[in-house]
GROMACS .gro file of C-alpha atoms in nm:
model
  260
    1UNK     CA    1   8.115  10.258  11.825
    2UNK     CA    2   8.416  10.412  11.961
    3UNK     CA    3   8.475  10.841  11.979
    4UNK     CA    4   8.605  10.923  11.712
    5UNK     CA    5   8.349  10.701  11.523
    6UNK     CA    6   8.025  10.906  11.646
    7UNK     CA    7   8.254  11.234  11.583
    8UNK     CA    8   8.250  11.132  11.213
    9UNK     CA    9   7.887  11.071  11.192
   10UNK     CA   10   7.812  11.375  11.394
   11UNK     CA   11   8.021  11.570  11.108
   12UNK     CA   12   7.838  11.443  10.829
   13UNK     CA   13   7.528  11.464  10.985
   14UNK     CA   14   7.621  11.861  11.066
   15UNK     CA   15   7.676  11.876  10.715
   16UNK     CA   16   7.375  11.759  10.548
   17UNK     CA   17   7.127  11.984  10.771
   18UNK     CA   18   7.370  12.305  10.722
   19UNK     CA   19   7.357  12.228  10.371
   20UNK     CA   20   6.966  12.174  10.350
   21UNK     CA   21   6.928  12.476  10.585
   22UNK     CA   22   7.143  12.666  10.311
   23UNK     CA   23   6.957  12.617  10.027
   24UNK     CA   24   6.610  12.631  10.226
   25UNK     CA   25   6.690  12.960  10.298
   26UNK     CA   26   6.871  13.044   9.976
   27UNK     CA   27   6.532  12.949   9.815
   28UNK     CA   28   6.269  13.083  10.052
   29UNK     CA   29   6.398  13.332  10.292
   30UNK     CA   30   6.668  13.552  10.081
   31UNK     CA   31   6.537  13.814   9.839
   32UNK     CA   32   6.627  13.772   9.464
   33UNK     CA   33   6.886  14.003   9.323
   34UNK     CA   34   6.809  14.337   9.187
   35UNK     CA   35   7.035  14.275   8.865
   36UNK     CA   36   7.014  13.922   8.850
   37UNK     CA   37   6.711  13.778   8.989
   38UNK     CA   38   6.646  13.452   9.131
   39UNK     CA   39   7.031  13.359   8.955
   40UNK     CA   40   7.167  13.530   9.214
   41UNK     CA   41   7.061  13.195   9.445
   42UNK     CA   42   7.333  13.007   9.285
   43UNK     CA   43   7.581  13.245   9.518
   44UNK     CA   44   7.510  12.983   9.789
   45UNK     CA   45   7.628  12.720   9.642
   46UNK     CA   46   7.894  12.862   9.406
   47UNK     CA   47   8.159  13.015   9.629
   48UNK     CA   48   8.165  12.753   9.896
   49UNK     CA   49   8.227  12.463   9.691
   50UNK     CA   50   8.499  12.703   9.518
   51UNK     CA   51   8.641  12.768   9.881
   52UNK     CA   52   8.639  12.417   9.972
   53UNK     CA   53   8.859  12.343   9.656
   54UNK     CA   54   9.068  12.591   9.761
   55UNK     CA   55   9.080  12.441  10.134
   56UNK     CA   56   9.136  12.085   9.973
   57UNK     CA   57   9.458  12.170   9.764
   58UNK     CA   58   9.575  12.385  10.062
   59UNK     CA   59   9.561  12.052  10.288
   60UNK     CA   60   9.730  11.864  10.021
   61UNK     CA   61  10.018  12.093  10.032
   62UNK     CA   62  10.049  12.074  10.431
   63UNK     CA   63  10.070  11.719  10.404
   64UNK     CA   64  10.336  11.716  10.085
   65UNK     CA   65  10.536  11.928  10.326
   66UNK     CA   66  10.540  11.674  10.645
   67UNK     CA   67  10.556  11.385  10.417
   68UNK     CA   68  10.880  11.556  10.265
   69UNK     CA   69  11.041  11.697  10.583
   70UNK     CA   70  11.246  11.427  10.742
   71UNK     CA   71  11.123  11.497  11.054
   72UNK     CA   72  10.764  11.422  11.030
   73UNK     CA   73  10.799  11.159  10.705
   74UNK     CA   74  10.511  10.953  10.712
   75UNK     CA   75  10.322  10.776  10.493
   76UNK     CA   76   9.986  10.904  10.686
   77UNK     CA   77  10.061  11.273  10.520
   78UNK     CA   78  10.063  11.114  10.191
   79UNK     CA   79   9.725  10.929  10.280
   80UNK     CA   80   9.622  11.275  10.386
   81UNK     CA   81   9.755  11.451  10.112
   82UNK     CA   82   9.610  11.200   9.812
   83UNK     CA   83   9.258  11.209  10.015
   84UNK     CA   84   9.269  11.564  10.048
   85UNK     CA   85   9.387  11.644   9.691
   86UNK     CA   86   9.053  11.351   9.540
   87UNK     CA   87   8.792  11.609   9.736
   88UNK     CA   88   8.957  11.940   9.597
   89UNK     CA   89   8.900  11.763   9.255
   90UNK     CA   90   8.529  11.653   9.260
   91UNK     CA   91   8.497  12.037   9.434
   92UNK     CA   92   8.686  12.217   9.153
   93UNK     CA   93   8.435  11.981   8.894
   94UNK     CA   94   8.125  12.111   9.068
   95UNK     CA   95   8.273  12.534   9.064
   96UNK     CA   96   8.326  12.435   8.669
   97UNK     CA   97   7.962  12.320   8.630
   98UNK     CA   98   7.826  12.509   8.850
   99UNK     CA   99   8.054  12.885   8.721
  100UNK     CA  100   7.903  12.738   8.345
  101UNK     CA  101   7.541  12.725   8.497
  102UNK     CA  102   7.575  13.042   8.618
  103UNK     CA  103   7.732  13.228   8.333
  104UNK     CA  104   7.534  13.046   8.042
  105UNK     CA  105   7.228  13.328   8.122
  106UNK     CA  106   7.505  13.585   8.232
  107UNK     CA  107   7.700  13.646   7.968
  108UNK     CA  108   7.524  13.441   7.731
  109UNK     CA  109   7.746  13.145   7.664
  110UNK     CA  110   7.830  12.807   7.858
  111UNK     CA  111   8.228  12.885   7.848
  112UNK     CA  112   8.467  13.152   7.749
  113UNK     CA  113   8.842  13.149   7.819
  114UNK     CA  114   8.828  13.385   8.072
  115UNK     CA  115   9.096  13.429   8.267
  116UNK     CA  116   8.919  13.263   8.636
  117UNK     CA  117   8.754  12.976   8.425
  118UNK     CA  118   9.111  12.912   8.254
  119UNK     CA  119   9.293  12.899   8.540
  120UNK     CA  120   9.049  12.690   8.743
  121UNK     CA  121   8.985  12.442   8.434
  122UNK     CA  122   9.424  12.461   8.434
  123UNK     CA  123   9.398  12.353   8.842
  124UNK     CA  124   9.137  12.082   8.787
  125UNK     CA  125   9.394  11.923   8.522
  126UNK     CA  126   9.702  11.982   8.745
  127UNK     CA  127   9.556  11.785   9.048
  128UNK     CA  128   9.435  11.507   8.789
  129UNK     CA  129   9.769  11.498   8.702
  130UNK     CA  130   9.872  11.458   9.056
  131UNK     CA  131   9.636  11.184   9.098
  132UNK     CA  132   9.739  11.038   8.787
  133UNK     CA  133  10.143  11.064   8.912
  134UNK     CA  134  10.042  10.857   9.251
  135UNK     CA  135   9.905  10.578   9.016
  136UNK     CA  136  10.244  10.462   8.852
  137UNK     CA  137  10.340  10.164   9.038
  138UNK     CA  138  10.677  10.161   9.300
  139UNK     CA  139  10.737  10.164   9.605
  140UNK     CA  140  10.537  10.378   9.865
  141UNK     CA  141  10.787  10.606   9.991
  142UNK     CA  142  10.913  10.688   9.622
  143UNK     CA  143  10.499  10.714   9.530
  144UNK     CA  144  10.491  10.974   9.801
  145UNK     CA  145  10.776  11.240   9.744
  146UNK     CA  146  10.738  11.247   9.392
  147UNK     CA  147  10.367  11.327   9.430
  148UNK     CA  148  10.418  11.577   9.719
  149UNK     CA  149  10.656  11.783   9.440
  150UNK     CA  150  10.400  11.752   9.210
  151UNK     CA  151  10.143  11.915   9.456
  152UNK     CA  152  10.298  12.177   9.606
  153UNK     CA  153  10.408  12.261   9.215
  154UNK     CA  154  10.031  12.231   9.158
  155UNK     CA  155   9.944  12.466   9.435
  156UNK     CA  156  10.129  12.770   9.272
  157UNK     CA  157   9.790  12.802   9.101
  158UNK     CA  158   9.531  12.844   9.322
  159UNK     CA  159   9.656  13.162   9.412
  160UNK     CA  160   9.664  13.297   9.070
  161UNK     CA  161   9.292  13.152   9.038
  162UNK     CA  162   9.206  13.368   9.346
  163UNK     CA  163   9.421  13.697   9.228
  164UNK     CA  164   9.288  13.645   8.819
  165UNK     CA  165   9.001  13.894   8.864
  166UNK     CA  166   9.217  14.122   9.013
  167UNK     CA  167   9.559  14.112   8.766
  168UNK     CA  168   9.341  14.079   8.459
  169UNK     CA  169   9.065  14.202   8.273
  170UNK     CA  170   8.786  13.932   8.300
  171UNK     CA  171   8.398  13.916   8.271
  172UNK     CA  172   8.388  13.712   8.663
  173UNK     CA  173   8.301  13.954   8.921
  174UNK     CA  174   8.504  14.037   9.182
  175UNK     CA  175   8.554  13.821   9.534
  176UNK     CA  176   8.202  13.862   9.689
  177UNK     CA  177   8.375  13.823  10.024
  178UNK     CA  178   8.735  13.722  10.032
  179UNK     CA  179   8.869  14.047   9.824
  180UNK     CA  180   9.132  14.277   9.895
  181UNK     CA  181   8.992  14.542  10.086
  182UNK     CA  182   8.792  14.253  10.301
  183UNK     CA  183   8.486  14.411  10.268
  184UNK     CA  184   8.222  14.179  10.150
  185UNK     CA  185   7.982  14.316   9.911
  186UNK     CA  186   7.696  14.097  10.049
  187UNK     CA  187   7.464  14.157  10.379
  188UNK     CA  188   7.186  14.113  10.567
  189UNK     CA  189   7.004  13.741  10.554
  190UNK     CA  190   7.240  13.714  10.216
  191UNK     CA  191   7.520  13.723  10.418
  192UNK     CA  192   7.406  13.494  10.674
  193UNK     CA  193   7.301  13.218  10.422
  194UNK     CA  194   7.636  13.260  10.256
  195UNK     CA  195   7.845  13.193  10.566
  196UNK     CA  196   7.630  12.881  10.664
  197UNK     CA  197   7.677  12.750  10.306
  198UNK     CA  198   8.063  12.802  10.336
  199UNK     CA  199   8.058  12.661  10.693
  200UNK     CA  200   7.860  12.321  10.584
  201UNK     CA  201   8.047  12.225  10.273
  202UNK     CA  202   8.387  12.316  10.487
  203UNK     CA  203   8.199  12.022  10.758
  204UNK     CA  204   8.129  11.831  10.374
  205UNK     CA  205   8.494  11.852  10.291
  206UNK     CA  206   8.598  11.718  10.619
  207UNK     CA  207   8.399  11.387  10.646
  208UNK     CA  208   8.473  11.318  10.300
  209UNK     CA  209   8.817  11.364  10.373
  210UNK     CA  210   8.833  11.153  10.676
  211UNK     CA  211   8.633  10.872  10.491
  212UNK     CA  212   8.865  10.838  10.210
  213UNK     CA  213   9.154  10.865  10.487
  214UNK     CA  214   9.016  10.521  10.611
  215UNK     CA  215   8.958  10.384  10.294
  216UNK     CA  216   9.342  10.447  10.219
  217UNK     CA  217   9.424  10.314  10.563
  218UNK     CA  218   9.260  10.016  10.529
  219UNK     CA  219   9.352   9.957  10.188
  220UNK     CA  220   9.734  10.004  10.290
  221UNK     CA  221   9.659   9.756  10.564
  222UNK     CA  222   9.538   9.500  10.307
  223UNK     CA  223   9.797   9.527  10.044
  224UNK     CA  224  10.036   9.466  10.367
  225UNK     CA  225   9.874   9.162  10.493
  226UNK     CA  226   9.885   9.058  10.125
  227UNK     CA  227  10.210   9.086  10.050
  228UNK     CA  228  10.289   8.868  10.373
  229UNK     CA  229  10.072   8.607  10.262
  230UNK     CA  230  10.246   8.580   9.958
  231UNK     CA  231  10.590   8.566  10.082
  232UNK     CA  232  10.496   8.326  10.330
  233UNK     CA  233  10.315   8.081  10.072
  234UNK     CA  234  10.663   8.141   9.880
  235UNK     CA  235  10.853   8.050  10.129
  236UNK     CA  236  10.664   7.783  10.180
  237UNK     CA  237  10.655   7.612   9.869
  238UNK     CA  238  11.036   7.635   9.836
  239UNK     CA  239  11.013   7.408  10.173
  240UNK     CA  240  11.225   7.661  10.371
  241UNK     CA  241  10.932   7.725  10.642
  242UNK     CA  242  10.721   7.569  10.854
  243UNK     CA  243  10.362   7.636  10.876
  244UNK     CA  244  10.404   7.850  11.177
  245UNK     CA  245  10.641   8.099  10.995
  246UNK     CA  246  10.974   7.942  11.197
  247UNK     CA  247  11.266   7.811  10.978
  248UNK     CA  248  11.227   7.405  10.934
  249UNK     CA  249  11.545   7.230  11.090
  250UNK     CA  250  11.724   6.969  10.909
  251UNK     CA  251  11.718   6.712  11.188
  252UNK     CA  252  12.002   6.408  11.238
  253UNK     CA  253  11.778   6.288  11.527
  254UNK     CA  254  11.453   6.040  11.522
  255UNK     CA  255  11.181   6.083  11.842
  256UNK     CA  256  11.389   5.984  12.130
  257UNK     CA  257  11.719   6.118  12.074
  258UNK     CA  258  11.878   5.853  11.894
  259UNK     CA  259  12.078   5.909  11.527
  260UNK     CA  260  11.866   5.828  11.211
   0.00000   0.00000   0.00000
């Protein structure tokens, strides 16, 4: 196994103990809230996969921009992008069930269109409707640009997400770290356990990324060696090549040189 292989592994691997180690000491070593009990254990896992959807979409829009900038155009920023932009999704699903979870015993119902759950149920559709766009068939360059529009146009949400318990009146709290005065309103072993869970699904987000990276690659590789293989049998069968791939000769001569 080369590098960048065990690097991969060693990722993942990083991941699944700093997750474990999150919610071992989410469960056993961090003191239940004085307002909201034992819920207030769902903080670890809340926020970071929130953050990583936010990280995810952010990637996506990196890559739109070097896939669209002449300079750098190249379909491995779409790859990235499209790999990128399938994690933020499955992240923004899990802060959806995991924000109803949370606010079913907190305010008493499963959903309410609350300005934060609104605008992160609006970003889950947008980047299904990015993934959706790099579905309709043509060719990969075209695929490409029209999908890095459509997620940089889907990105102008994620900061209104982030800024929506700030500009309106809402029952979701208030950043518990990333807020405006960047003071975060948590400390102590709390705080500790927070950052670990935010620094192990950010190590989650990355190997899943990289593994549906390869996917893509490879699958890019296969269409390619496909669609050779079925230009060459073409060719083929019209009698215009030889086995070998090399043009077949119309020949006036017999073995030895002499005319037919």
């Amino acid at each position: 196994m080369n590098r960048s292989g065990v690097l991969v592994r060693l990722i993942g691997l990083l991941a699944i103990i700093g997750i474990v180690g999150t919610y071992w000491m989410g469960l056993v070593v961090t003191p239940p809230d004085v307002f909201q009990g034992n819920l207030v254990r769902l903080v670890y896992l809340h926020p970071p996969v929130a953050w990583v959807a936010y990280l995810a979409y952010g990637v996506t829009s990196l890559a739109s921009i070097a896939f669209l900038w002449k300079r750098t155009r190249n379909l491995k920023w779409d790859r990235l992008a499209a790999s990128s932009a399938e994690v933020g999704v499955l992240f923004t699903g899990l802060t959806l069930v995991t924000g109803s979870i949370w606010g079913r015993p907190t305010w008493g119902v499963w959903w309410t269109w609350d300005a934060r759950l609104t605008t992160t149920a609006l970003l889950f559709l947008l980047y299904l409707g990015y993934l959706a766009i790099r579905r309709i068939p043509g060719d990969r360059y075209k695929v490409g640009t029209r999908s890095a529009v459509a997620g940089l146009v889907a990105f102008i949400d994620v900061p209104i997400v982030h800024q929506s318990v700030v500009w309106w009146k809402t029952l979701h709290q208030g950043a518990t770290v990333l807020n405006p005065s960047l003071s975060p309103k948590i400390h102590g072993e709390m705080a500790w356990t927070l950052l670990l869970g935010f620094v192990s699904f950010t190590l989650l987000y990355v190997w899943f990324t990289i593994k549906r990276y390869q996917v893509a690659s490879m699958t890019d590789e296969l269409e390619d060696v496909e669609v050779d293989r079925m230009i060459r049998e073409r060719l083929e069968s019209d009698g215009g090549v030889l086995s070998g791939g090399a043009p077949r000769a119309e020949s006036n001569f017999v073995d030895g040189g002499s005319l037919k």
